[in-house]
Every structure is written in structure tokens, then in C-alpha cells.
Amino acid sequence: MTAIADKTPADPPIIRFEGVHKWFGNFHVLRHIDLDVVRGEKIVICGPSGSGKSTLVRCINQLETHQRGRIVIDGTELTDRLADIHTLRSEIGMVFQSYNLFPHMTVLDNLVVGQHRVRQLPRSEAESIARQHLERVRIADQASKYPGQLSGGQQQRVAIARALCMKPKIMLFDEVTSSLDPEMVKEVLDVIVDLADEGMTMMVVTHEMGFAREVADRIVFMEEGCIVEENKPAAFFNGPASEGGRFFLSQVLHYG
Amino acid sequence: MSATVRKIQPAQPPPVGSGTRISWLKENLFSSLWNTAVTLLLGWFTVHFTLTVIDWALIDAVWHGESADACPRDRGACWAFVTARWQQIIYGQYPGALLWRVHTAFALALVLPFAFRLARGRHQAGIRATVLVILPVMAMLLLSGGILGLEKVPTDQWGGLMLTLVIASIAIVFSIPLGLVLSLARQSRLPALRLVAVGFIEFWRGVPLIVVLFAFVSMLPLFVPEGRNIDILVRTVIAFAIFNSAYMAEVFRGGLQSVPRGQYEAAEAIGLDYWKTMGLVVLPQAIRNSVPALMNTCISIFKETTLVMLIGLSDLLGVIQLSLEDPDWLGPTHIYGSAYLFAALLFFVFTYSMSKYSLRLENRMNVEH
């Protein structure tokens, strides 16, 4: 496990937000976001729905574009004029709430297509990498099935493997357990915990507070498009510094 | 409260006696006196109707004859008209000695779907594209001749079912890719492209096909250089392809809209660019979802070809119409009934095969889900 302590303060952040704003029509969804993430760091973003968590994460691979401010990923600033957004995206893995596997391809082909068509690896090499990653998410025996034949938990693990195949520098998880049946949440979270232990840089939007506490280096709490609190997980869960954080936890943990 | 624990019950077969044919009849057709009466009455009607049709179409029918005199009575069908005019109905005025070329062209068309399907392996896409281009081109060259020592057969000698099939298949083959491009342009991010696509689609959808046909036949020569004459069949086929591409575009738009936003996002997130996202992820799903509506439009096109009769081409229906006006067959109107019924059956054979093929296509594609 890579400890953040190894990094010198001068180590440039792999993700940097500087005064980022975004609007959906008139709705001001991100309001002056400043955030630095260093290599190997695991950030959990939480907050009430509609607070802009997903939008923030989706700005990192430009599935959403920001309108003001700067976002710099590993030294590359994200602008409209960025010549090769596709290469950049291929180096950022993303896992979605609704899996979004390609239903017309086998599990194996889901993992091969990006390596073969974006990273230009020969098919045979892509397939062997794909199989390694299916092994890693404990689903190697399903390689020739179609996504529709798998359970939700299995599909989500395939989606994680698909992202990992691209050898990403950063992994983004956008509420990846929110549409799973309760008994399948753990198998997916276990895979993410393993990944965290290996030192992957991760940004995770989640409502799983127990998981957040275990895996996060830092909790980012959002409310109405703003980051209102950044804190160590232990400190955040023991007593958030912000009023919004305290209210949020009181709601989340109500039955917990 | 103390806990209650129960064992898991083994699964059992369903109760006997339900689901057999006899019990189905009892439950659905003979469950009450009233139901039984209705069943018997409808049964009697069905039998009576079937026997009448058999009498008319087979037993009392006239099968051979050279003119209307062969069918003096209207008790039975006059198939004599069909058998006497068989060659014109199927091939128009195509020279009798060269019919083998029509047959070979037709065989090539039949082979196409199989060749397309058998293409496998690394060069699958290439083989398919080649098959898709080469076979139709070979078929057209065979029909028209004029090269490789094949005697030229001018298109004004083409007619009958053959002409119907030629117009329909060329219209379908060209309107599908054109429609696909239009549907992509319609959802493009570039406003100009979108505007052009919407304008094109709305215009061609907004005018009746017969008007388009008349306009193309009379106006197209105005737009080509002096002295060049575009074959009337070519004009007709262009009109059909353009007109129907607007419908195809809307079919594909429906298919594209059925692909969830998340599919685009997932494809983009792994770094696929626009064309790869469309080609590898979106279109395979969109086209699959378009198949039923696509086949619907193809069947429409096939039936609409009958309109070419009005601009002087002798398609299947045109030939029948012309032959009925021939002095030999002029007179008894009951011959019309037999002639048009035969045309209807012939059309039905083709449209029904198309719809069966589409079902098979859907099933095959669903297996892959």
C-alpha cells in the first residue's frame, strides 16, 4: 500500500480543481470548486442528492464540461481545445451506477474493446489482460456470457474490470452500489477495497458510510454545489465540522 | 417470541390435467351452452367459406385458354388468364432466349443473405461488404447486359414481377444507408447538419410518392446536361430511394433513441471517439432495435412499387392491367377478380417471406443478448 506520507508536499496533484463552476441551464450545479488530489489518494465524496457530487466526478473525464475555472489532470488542463480527450479518458477509469456494460458484447469483449480500439493492443494480448482482470474481480468463469445473463453484482464487477483493463491512473466510482440488491453490495465493495489497498488514486461518490470510513483518506462533503467540508474520515464520522455534515450524518445514520 | 424455522420445500410438477388440448377446448370453446352454440355456428361458417373458396379457386376454375372465351362463366376462377400471360407477368418483354440471365440474377439475390451470414472470422466485415456490393452489381449487369458479350436488354423491355423486384430491392438497398446517415446527421451536434437533415426528411416525408415520381420523370432531365438522357427506370429508382430514405431515417432515429445515454457515456469513458462509439456500441444496438420497423418500411416500399404503373412502367400490376385491356381478354369482368387476386397472392408471398425473415433476424440477434 502506498502511503500518502511518502509524497513530498511539492508532489504535484494528479487532479486539481481551481475555482470550477458549472451550470445546467440556469441551475448553478458546481459553485467555485477547489480541490487537489494527490497520486494514490482515496477521496470519498458524500452529500445529499442534488449537491453536485456526480457532476464533479464526471467533470474529471469531461463527460460534463465546466464553464469557468481550471481542471488539471496529471499536468494536462481540460479545455475545449484539448486535442486528444479520448486518450485522456482512456487513462481515467469510470464505473457507473447503472453498470452500462455493452449488452451486445460478451463479458470478454466488453473488456477487450477499449484495449483493442483505443490502446491499439493486439486482440490476443487484450484478451489475456482481460482474463487477468476478470480473475481479479473473481468472475473469470463468466467471460463468454452476455451481461444480461449476470446478476447486478457480477455486472458491476465486470464494469470495474473493464475500467481497470485500460490501466487507468485514476478511478472514478459514481454511486456504484446504489442500484444493487442489498446482498450484492459487499461483493462489489470488496473489489474496490482491494483496489484501494493496491494504491489506486480513487474518487468515490457513495452513500455507503461504513465503506467510506474504511477506505477514504479524505472525506469531501458537498452541499448545493459547494464543497463545504474536507476532513479525515475518523474526524468526519465522529463529528463533522460543518453544520450540513452534521445534519447529513444524522439523517443517514438514523437507522444505522 | 421464539423463532420459527421451517425446511425448504422441494419443487413439484404442476397439477395434472391442466394444459392438455382436450381441457383447453373444454375451458375455452365449450364451457357453457351459449359458448358451445357460438363455437358450432362459427365452425359451420368457417367450413362453408373454405369449401366455397375451394370450389371457386380449384374445382370450378379454368386453367387453360387463349382468350376470354375460355372463361365464359363467373362460377370459377379464370386462371387461364394467368397461365396464358405467365411470361409477361413474371418477366415483362424480356427476350425469352435470355431468361436464364433473369433467373441467375434472382439466384444471386437469394444467395446474398446466406453468403452474408456465412462470412466469419478475421475478415468478416470485409467479406460481408464485398458480398453486399459484388452480388447486386453482378445481378444488375446480368439483367441489363451490354458488357462481356452479353446482349444489351434495354430497360423498356423489363417488366412484370422482375421489374417490381428490381425497383424494390434497389430502393431498399440505397435508402437504408442513406437513411442511416440522415438519422445520424439529425442528432448531430452541428446545427447546420441537423437543419439540413431535418429539412430533407420533412420535405420528402411531406409529399406524396406519386407526385415525386411524376416530378422526377418530367423534371430530372432539366438538371442534366443537354443531350444526356437518363433512363426512366433509373429516375424512378432514384426517386424511390430518396423518398424512402426519409422514412428509413425516422426508423433509425427511433432505434438510436432506444439506446440509453449510459451506453454513450460508457463508450466515451473508455476513450472511444465519436465514430467508434457509434460503430461499436451505439449502432449495433440501435439497428437491432430498428429491425421490426425497418422491415415494415421495406414491405411498404415493395408494395408502393405498384405506383410506377402510373408513369408508364410495366411492373407486375402494370402488366396485368395492360393484359386485361388486350382485346383477347377484354370483356368479362370476373376475369379481373382472378387476375388481381393472383397479383395479391404473389405480393403476399414476397411480403410474408420478408416478415418471416425479419422475425428470424430478430430471434438470431436476441440470442446474442
XYZ file of C-alpha atoms in Angstrom:
625
model
C 0.000 0.000 0.000
C 1.288 3.370 -0.991
C 1.168 5.732 1.914
C 0.457 9.369 1.195
C 3.102 10.241 3.735
C 5.705 9.141 1.176
C 4.765 12.037 -1.042
C 6.518 15.321 -0.565
C 4.335 18.408 -0.290
C 5.777 19.590 -3.595
C 4.451 16.495 -5.380
C 2.018 17.931 -7.980
C -1.610 16.842 -7.566
C -2.896 14.344 -10.131
C -6.286 16.048 -10.057
C -6.617 19.782 -9.471
C -9.817 21.839 -9.449
C -9.332 25.618 -9.344
C -12.405 27.788 -8.949
C -14.541 25.479 -11.093
C -18.106 26.485 -11.893
C -20.781 24.719 -13.883
C -24.357 25.450 -14.764
C -27.156 23.249 -16.148
C -29.175 25.973 -17.852
C -29.788 28.436 -15.023
C -29.028 25.921 -12.313
C -25.662 26.561 -10.718
C -24.619 22.976 -10.083
C -20.922 23.461 -9.184
C -20.000 26.643 -7.341
C -16.350 27.520 -7.040
C -14.833 24.092 -6.520
C -11.222 24.000 -5.304
C -9.813 20.532 -4.772
C -6.426 18.845 -5.036
C -5.990 15.092 -5.109
C -2.511 13.588 -4.920
C -1.414 10.329 -6.512
C -2.645 7.297 -4.589
C -5.139 9.263 -2.583
C -8.640 7.924 -1.987
C -11.337 10.575 -1.802
C -14.907 9.785 -0.834
C -17.451 12.393 -1.837
C -20.699 12.435 0.042
C -23.589 14.762 0.491
C -27.338 14.997 -0.096
C -28.687 14.184 -3.570
C -28.533 17.070 -5.984
C -25.482 18.509 -4.262
C -23.309 18.100 -7.395
C -21.236 15.038 -6.386
C -21.747 13.124 -9.613
C -21.264 16.214 -11.740
C -17.971 16.930 -10.011
C -16.700 13.434 -10.759
C -17.993 13.499 -14.330
C -16.078 16.713 -14.984
C -12.832 14.826 -14.428
C -13.232 12.810 -17.638
C -15.250 15.569 -19.297
C -18.493 13.666 -19.577
C -19.596 17.076 -18.277
C -17.755 20.213 -19.278
C -17.164 23.039 -16.806
C -17.792 26.647 -17.774
C -15.426 28.541 -15.538
C -12.216 27.744 -13.653
C -9.494 25.212 -14.358
C -9.312 21.438 -14.100
C -5.840 19.942 -14.486
C -5.400 16.166 -14.732
C -1.831 14.925 -14.336
C -0.440 18.102 -15.859
C -2.979 18.406 -18.671
C -5.549 21.156 -18.458
C -9.041 20.197 -19.642
C -10.260 22.699 -22.226
C -12.466 22.533 -25.320
C -9.341 22.793 -27.403
C -7.832 19.678 -25.872
C -6.706 17.748 -28.923
C -6.902 14.292 -27.537
C -9.632 13.985 -24.952
C -10.025 10.323 -25.915
C -6.535 9.303 -24.816
C -7.005 11.200 -21.587
C -10.346 9.498 -20.956
C -8.777 6.114 -21.622
C -6.423 6.769 -18.710
C -9.284 7.518 -16.324
C -11.444 4.570 -15.361
C -15.089 5.193 -14.603
C -17.721 2.956 -13.082
C -21.392 3.976 -13.224
C -24.410 3.436 -11.037
C -26.225 1.540 -13.807
C -23.167 -0.560 -14.880
C -23.534 0.476 -18.552
C -21.979 -2.702 -19.885
C -22.384 -3.146 -23.629
C -25.262 -5.640 -23.830
C -24.469 -6.858 -27.346
C -20.929 -7.972 -26.457
C -19.753 -10.854 -24.319
C -18.164 -10.039 -20.991
C -14.760 -10.664 -22.532
C -15.440 -8.367 -25.480
C -16.625 -5.654 -23.107
C -13.139 -5.755 -21.641
C -11.319 -6.116 -24.946
C -12.965 -3.360 -26.985
C -11.276 -0.430 -25.260
C -7.833 -2.021 -25.162
C -8.042 -3.092 -28.791
C -9.678 0.002 -30.273
C -8.220 2.749 -28.077
C -4.928 1.408 -26.773
C -4.378 -0.461 -30.064
C -3.286 -3.661 -28.349
C -3.478 -6.812 -30.456
C -6.587 -8.801 -29.689
C -4.800 -11.747 -28.167
C -2.892 -9.562 -25.725
C -6.054 -7.625 -24.853
C -7.825 -10.883 -24.163
C -5.173 -12.161 -21.820
C -5.187 -8.861 -19.897
C -8.981 -9.027 -19.814
C -8.878 -12.520 -18.332
C -6.422 -11.421 -15.647
C -8.771 -8.661 -14.584
C -11.812 -10.919 -14.618
C -9.810 -13.196 -12.336
C -9.076 -10.253 -10.115
C -12.747 -9.356 -9.692
C -13.456 -13.079 -9.158
C -15.621 -13.599 -12.209
C -13.307 -15.365 -14.689
C -15.806 -18.172 -15.336
C -18.346 -15.764 -16.863
C -16.125 -14.456 -19.674
C -18.174 -15.813 -22.566
C -21.571 -14.818 -21.200
C -23.514 -11.698 -22.125
C -24.096 -9.016 -19.468
C -27.839 -9.700 -19.408
C -27.119 -13.195 -18.078
C -25.288 -11.917 -14.999
C -26.536 -10.636 -11.650
C -26.240 -6.951 -10.816
C -23.248 -7.522 -8.580
C -21.479 -9.549 -11.241
C -22.216 -6.910 -13.884
C -20.796 -4.187 -11.698
C -17.632 -6.204 -11.093
C -17.289 -6.674 -14.861
C -17.674 -2.904 -15.229
C -14.849 -2.391 -12.747
C -12.676 -4.885 -14.610
C -13.472 -3.126 -17.897
C -12.194 0.138 -16.454
C -9.096 -1.495 -14.930
C -8.113 -3.134 -18.218
C -7.261 0.312 -19.538
C -4.523 0.651 -16.884
C -6.039 3.868 -15.554
C -4.180 6.430 -13.464
C -7.387 7.391 -11.714
C -10.581 5.501 -10.966
C -13.934 7.241 -10.609
C -16.829 5.474 -8.904
C -20.216 7.122 -9.240
C -22.656 5.570 -6.728
C -21.695 2.120 -7.953
C -23.698 0.214 -5.360
C -26.868 2.298 -5.461
C -28.791 0.086 -7.877
C -27.615 -3.231 -6.458
C -29.699 -5.648 -4.446
C -28.552 -5.394 -0.832
C -26.950 -8.860 -0.755
C -24.686 -7.890 -3.676
C -23.279 -4.668 -2.277
C -20.498 -6.337 -0.346
C -19.017 -8.301 -3.283
C -18.620 -5.036 -5.187
C -17.255 -3.030 -2.266
C -14.731 -5.798 -1.530
C -13.302 -5.394 -5.019
C -12.986 -1.629 -4.531
C -11.311 -2.082 -1.152
C -8.743 -4.413 -2.752
C -8.092 -1.787 -5.358
C -7.654 0.887 -2.715
C -5.135 -1.315 -0.913
C -3.112 -1.513 -4.123
C -2.661 2.249 -4.141
C -5.019 3.338 -6.926
C -5.993 7.007 -6.976
C -9.741 6.974 -6.498
C -12.681 9.335 -6.270
C -15.739 7.613 -4.932
C -19.249 9.015 -4.718
C -21.147 6.790 -2.325
C -23.827 6.546 0.310
C -22.127 3.552 1.952
C -20.813 5.293 5.042
C -19.162 2.246 6.579
C -17.211 1.731 3.379
C -16.318 5.448 3.225
C -14.908 5.306 6.708
C -12.812 2.239 5.932
C -11.385 3.219 2.586
C -11.163 7.007 2.447
C -8.080 9.102 3.061
C -10.251 12.154 2.990
C -13.983 12.833 3.007
C -15.282 15.613 0.788
C -18.729 16.738 1.863
C -20.801 18.661 -0.680
C -23.922 20.724 -0.344
C -25.652 22.830 -3.018
C -22.760 22.656 -5.436
C -20.106 23.607 -2.902
C -17.516 21.619 -1.026
C -18.486 22.641 2.495
C -16.169 20.307 4.377
C -12.990 18.305 3.805
C -11.977 16.124 6.685
C -10.238 12.945 7.786
C -12.812 10.117 7.875
C -12.427 9.462 11.602
C -12.947 13.113 12.412
C -15.837 13.474 9.968
C -17.747 10.488 11.257
C -17.117 11.350 14.883
C -18.325 14.888 14.491
C -18.451 16.815 11.234
C -17.090 20.318 11.386
C -19.850 21.706 9.157
C -23.456 22.085 10.149
C -24.552 20.464 6.843
C -22.311 17.491 7.517
C -23.778 17.024 10.974
C -27.353 17.170 9.635
C -26.496 14.789 6.768
C -24.964 12.203 9.095
C -27.872 12.471 11.485
C -30.185 11.600 8.572
C -28.006 8.855 7.115
C -27.263 7.147 10.383
C -30.765 7.467 11.701
C -31.492 3.730 11.497
C -27.872 2.662 11.236
C -41.025 -14.557 20.939
C -39.286 -17.780 19.988
C -38.067 -18.216 16.420
C -39.921 -20.481 13.975
C -37.759 -22.393 11.500
C -39.117 -24.333 8.531
C -37.464 -26.620 5.994
C -37.246 -25.606 2.328
C -39.948 -27.455 0.320
C -38.820 -29.391 -2.778
C -40.156 -28.108 -6.120
C -43.164 -30.079 -7.517
C -44.586 -30.535 -11.032
C -47.810 -28.617 -11.848
C -51.179 -30.391 -11.271
C -52.125 -32.985 -13.935
C -54.997 -32.371 -16.381
C -54.405 -28.691 -16.961
C -52.716 -27.624 -20.132
C -53.799 -30.590 -22.301
C -55.595 -29.945 -25.589
C -58.876 -31.524 -24.526
C -59.057 -29.489 -21.355
C -58.193 -26.346 -23.295
C -61.139 -26.989 -25.671
C -63.465 -27.614 -22.766
C -62.431 -24.479 -20.927
C -62.400 -22.120 -23.875
C -64.829 -23.298 -26.539
C -67.443 -25.467 -24.831
C -67.636 -24.066 -21.309
C -71.375 -23.219 -21.479
C -74.404 -23.754 -23.687
C -74.029 -20.276 -25.202
C -70.324 -20.787 -25.819
C -70.948 -24.146 -27.456
C -73.595 -22.625 -29.758
C -71.248 -19.828 -30.852
C -68.426 -22.316 -31.441
C -70.617 -24.527 -33.619
C -72.015 -21.585 -35.593
C -68.579 -20.100 -36.303
C -67.296 -23.575 -37.119
C -70.063 -24.040 -39.683
C -69.281 -20.647 -41.264
C -65.600 -21.469 -41.480
C -66.208 -24.806 -43.157
C -68.762 -23.335 -45.566
C -66.451 -20.472 -46.516
C -63.492 -22.767 -47.045
C -65.499 -25.115 -49.269
C -66.792 -22.189 -51.340
C -63.289 -20.885 -51.871
C -62.009 -24.330 -52.849
C -64.888 -24.715 -55.304
C -64.202 -21.335 -56.866
C -60.433 -21.414 -56.921
C -59.781 -25.061 -57.737
C -62.774 -27.183 -58.750
C -64.714 -24.766 -60.968
C -61.648 -22.865 -62.133
C -60.485 -22.655 -65.744
C -56.759 -23.322 -66.005
C -56.011 -23.069 -69.691
C -57.189 -20.966 -72.608
C -56.053 -18.396 -75.121
C -58.662 -15.699 -74.621
C -61.631 -14.536 -72.571
C -63.754 -17.133 -74.362
C -62.143 -19.774 -72.184
C -63.862 -18.311 -69.104
C -67.476 -17.718 -70.061
C -68.940 -18.269 -66.593
C -68.078 -16.465 -63.369
C -68.675 -19.538 -61.172
C -64.982 -20.326 -61.037
C -61.675 -18.518 -61.177
C -60.149 -17.733 -64.534
C -56.552 -18.849 -64.078
C -56.349 -19.244 -67.831
C -55.517 -15.552 -67.978
C -52.599 -16.042 -65.633
C -51.212 -19.116 -67.373
C -51.608 -17.546 -70.824
C -49.810 -14.383 -69.754
C -47.389 -16.013 -67.355
C -44.226 -14.951 -69.112
C -45.214 -11.249 -69.327
C -46.456 -11.226 -65.731
C -43.114 -12.505 -64.468
C -40.590 -11.073 -66.953
C -42.337 -8.312 -68.939
C -40.983 -8.125 -72.503
C -37.587 -9.548 -71.551
C -36.390 -11.670 -74.527
C -37.393 -15.272 -73.993
C -33.993 -16.642 -75.003
C -32.247 -14.574 -72.314
C -34.428 -15.513 -69.365
C -31.571 -17.528 -67.867
C -29.979 -14.169 -67.033
C -33.024 -13.155 -65.005
C -33.000 -16.489 -63.214
C -29.300 -16.249 -62.424
C -29.712 -12.688 -61.131
C -32.567 -13.831 -58.924
C -30.467 -16.743 -57.640
C -27.651 -14.315 -56.770
C -30.104 -12.209 -54.780
C -31.251 -15.301 -52.897
C -27.682 -16.332 -52.117
C -26.842 -12.921 -50.660
C -28.249 -13.341 -47.138
C -26.569 -16.744 -46.798
C -23.222 -15.520 -48.065
C -23.558 -12.578 -45.695
C -24.218 -14.881 -42.792
C -21.550 -17.423 -43.591
C -18.839 -14.757 -43.540
C -16.857 -15.492 -40.406
C -13.507 -14.912 -38.868
C -10.999 -12.123 -39.056
C -12.102 -10.654 -42.385
C -15.790 -10.949 -41.645
C -16.600 -7.272 -42.206
C -14.574 -7.127 -45.415
C -16.152 -10.260 -46.867
C -19.595 -9.007 -45.976
C -19.026 -5.621 -47.576
C -17.688 -7.293 -50.727
C -20.622 -9.679 -50.927
C -23.009 -6.783 -50.380
C -21.531 -4.850 -53.308
C -20.463 -7.560 -55.743
C -23.577 -9.729 -55.819
C -26.058 -6.903 -56.573
C -23.714 -5.397 -59.178
C -23.359 -8.787 -60.871
C -27.125 -9.221 -60.807
C -27.691 -5.804 -62.385
C -25.071 -6.399 -65.087
C -26.673 -9.723 -65.913
C -30.074 -8.097 -66.295
C -29.004 -5.130 -68.376
C -26.182 -6.729 -70.358
C -24.165 -4.713 -72.854
C -20.797 -5.882 -71.496
C -18.771 -9.096 -71.520
C -20.519 -10.150 -74.705
C -23.914 -10.124 -73.033
C -26.554 -8.781 -75.361
C -27.993 -5.485 -74.120
C -31.595 -5.575 -72.965
C -32.982 -2.010 -72.750
C -34.950 -1.312 -69.613
C -38.156 -0.637 -71.517
C -38.273 -4.388 -72.105
C -38.065 -5.096 -68.375
C -41.356 -5.678 -66.699
C -43.608 -7.776 -64.529
C -42.566 -9.275 -61.231
C -38.923 -8.919 -62.243
C -39.250 -5.133 -62.575
C -41.123 -4.930 -59.284
C -38.318 -6.827 -57.559
C -35.602 -4.735 -59.215
C -37.181 -1.413 -58.204
C -37.963 -2.568 -54.680
C -34.572 -4.093 -53.959
C -32.549 -1.171 -55.326
C -34.755 1.293 -53.463
C -34.298 -0.684 -50.241
C -30.557 -1.179 -50.672
C -29.936 2.534 -51.214
C -32.488 4.023 -48.843
C -31.173 2.105 -45.803
C -27.628 3.552 -45.743
C -28.897 6.982 -46.805
C -31.490 6.877 -44.030
C -28.857 5.845 -41.510
C -26.646 8.775 -42.449
C -29.632 11.145 -42.254
C -30.605 9.891 -38.817
C -27.049 10.435 -37.553
C -26.975 13.913 -39.093
C -30.289 14.673 -37.456
C -28.859 14.130 -33.993
C -25.518 15.761 -34.778
C -24.077 18.496 -32.587
C -23.578 20.713 -35.643
C -26.712 22.850 -36.113
C -26.191 23.211 -39.879
C -26.008 19.478 -40.414
C -29.035 18.958 -38.210
C -31.004 21.575 -40.128
C -30.186 20.043 -43.498
C -31.162 16.574 -42.284
C -34.431 17.721 -40.725
C -35.296 19.760 -43.837
C -34.568 16.819 -46.130
C -36.558 14.345 -44.056
C -39.543 16.615 -43.532
C -39.682 17.577 -47.200
C -39.667 14.065 -48.634
C -41.999 12.776 -45.982
C -44.363 15.624 -46.650
C -45.030 14.988 -50.327
C -46.958 12.072 -51.849
C -44.796 9.481 -53.584
C -46.803 9.705 -56.789
C -46.072 13.433 -57.011
C -42.364 12.710 -56.505
C -42.465 10.120 -59.275
C -44.195 12.433 -61.758
C -41.827 15.250 -60.847
C -38.706 13.105 -61.240
C -39.784 11.724 -64.557
C -40.593 15.131 -66.020
C -38.110 17.380 -64.216
C -34.931 15.393 -63.783
C -33.914 15.864 -67.444
C -33.870 19.636 -66.780
C -30.966 19.198 -64.387
C -28.701 17.070 -66.551
C -26.602 18.281 -69.493
C -28.262 18.663 -72.876
C -28.314 15.525 -74.944
C -27.914 13.182 -71.997
C -30.922 11.064 -71.381
C -31.396 9.386 -68.040
C -33.217 6.120 -68.266
C -36.736 6.361 -66.889
C -36.143 3.314 -64.709
C -33.065 4.945 -63.207
C -35.079 8.103 -62.496
C -37.784 6.049 -60.857
C -35.352 4.158 -58.689
C -33.621 7.379 -57.585
C -37.000 8.834 -56.652
C -37.884 5.732 -54.653
C -34.564 5.622 -52.834
C -34.588 9.301 -51.859
C -38.240 9.322 -50.883
C -37.898 6.260 -48.690
C -34.609 7.292 -47.121
C -36.634 9.885 -45.201
C -38.737 7.105 -43.697
C -35.676 4.969 -43.029
C -34.092 7.922 -41.234
C -37.022 8.108 -38.856
C -36.879 4.360 -38.282
C -33.218 4.623 -37.313
C -33.901 7.687 -35.170
C -36.275 5.533 -33.155
C -33.562 2.895 -32.854
C -30.955 5.447 -31.799
C -33.263 6.846 -29.144
C -33.724 3.380 -27.706
C -30.040 3.207 -26.775
C -29.633 4.562 -23.240
C -27.471 7.623 -22.615
C -25.293 5.464 -20.365
C -24.058 3.474 -23.359
C -22.625 6.593 -24.978
C -21.078 7.624 -21.669
C -19.512 4.247 -21.005
C -18.075 4.152 -24.521
C -16.696 7.671 -24.214
C -15.354 6.960 -20.753
C -13.095 4.193 -22.070
C -11.806 6.615 -24.700
C -13.742 5.655 -27.832
C -14.174 8.591 -30.218
C -17.469 9.518 -31.901
C -17.178 7.112 -34.832
C -16.016 4.184 -32.725
C -18.701 4.894 -30.124
C -21.333 4.857 -32.831
C -19.899 1.966 -34.828
C -19.006 -0.398 -31.999
C -21.507 0.414 -29.280
C -24.495 2.510 -30.318
C -25.361 1.444 -33.872
C -25.227 -2.322 -33.272
C -27.867 -1.837 -30.578
C -29.829 0.832 -32.455
C -30.002 -1.196 -35.664
C -31.037 -4.303 -33.790
C -33.881 -2.362 -32.195
C -34.837 -0.951 -35.590
C -35.319 -4.294 -37.325
C -39.121 -4.608 -36.931
C -39.788 -1.033 -38.089
C -37.165 -1.399 -40.801
C -38.877 -4.452 -42.232
C -42.193 -2.616 -42.001
C -40.787 0.105 -44.241
C -39.263 -2.433 -46.626
C -42.639 -4.106 -47.044
C -44.197 -0.692 -47.700
C -41.606 0.052 -50.348
C -42.238 -3.272 -52.010
C -45.966 -2.605 -52.225
C -45.544 1.032 -53.259
C -43.660 -0.021 -56.371
C -47.089 -0.613 -57.933
C -47.315 3.177 -58.356
C -44.772 3.045 -61.199
C -47.587 1.775 -63.378
C -48.861 5.361 -63.438
C -45.672 6.683 -65.011
C -45.711 4.138 -67.773
C -43.560 1.318 -66.375
C -44.919 -2.200 -66.652
C -44.413 -3.668 -63.225
C -46.314 -6.728 -62.056
C -49.572 -4.826 -61.672
C -48.933 -2.782 -64.824
C -48.535 -5.895 -66.933
C -51.727 -7.383 -65.552
C -53.569 -4.136 -66.217
C -52.263 -3.932 -69.788
C -53.043 -7.572 -70.493
C -56.575 -7.156 -69.220
C -57.059 -4.358 -71.743
C -55.836 -6.630 -74.535
C -58.718 -7.372 -76.944
C -58.210 -11.101 -76.309
C -59.163 -10.719 -72.670
C -61.408 -7.681 -72.796
C -64.948 -8.301 -71.683
C -65.996 -10.413 -68.748
C -65.228 -8.516 -65.566
C -64.887 -11.639 -63.439
C -61.504 -12.196 -65.083
C -60.343 -9.020 -63.307
C -61.107 -10.617 -59.986
C -58.952 -13.664 -60.711
C -56.145 -11.562 -62.159
C -55.932 -9.163 -59.223
C -56.322 -11.941 -56.693
C -53.332 -13.627 -58.285
C -51.366 -10.351 -58.088
C -52.342 -10.027 -54.433
C -51.186 -13.590 -53.694
C -47.883 -13.014 -55.452
C -47.286 -9.837 -53.450
C -48.270 -11.637 -50.297
C -45.790 -14.466 -50.893
C -42.979 -11.918 -51.006
C -44.087 -9.649 -48.173
C -44.817 -12.643 -45.954
C -41.337 -14.056 -46.617
C -39.876 -10.663 -45.744
C -41.735 -10.568 -42.478
C -40.697 -14.152 -41.666
C -37.097 -13.276 -42.464
C -37.293 -10.266 -40.172
C -38.586 -12.436 -37.333
C -35.715 -14.858 -37.798
C -33.299 -11.967 -37.856
C -34.713 -10.638 -34.584
C -34.543 -14.035 -32.928
C -30.985 -14.580 -34.037
C -29.979 -11.190 -32.717
C -31.758 -11.782 -29.421
C -29.815 -14.965 -28.832
C -26.758 -12.791 -28.580
C -28.160 -10.871 -25.634
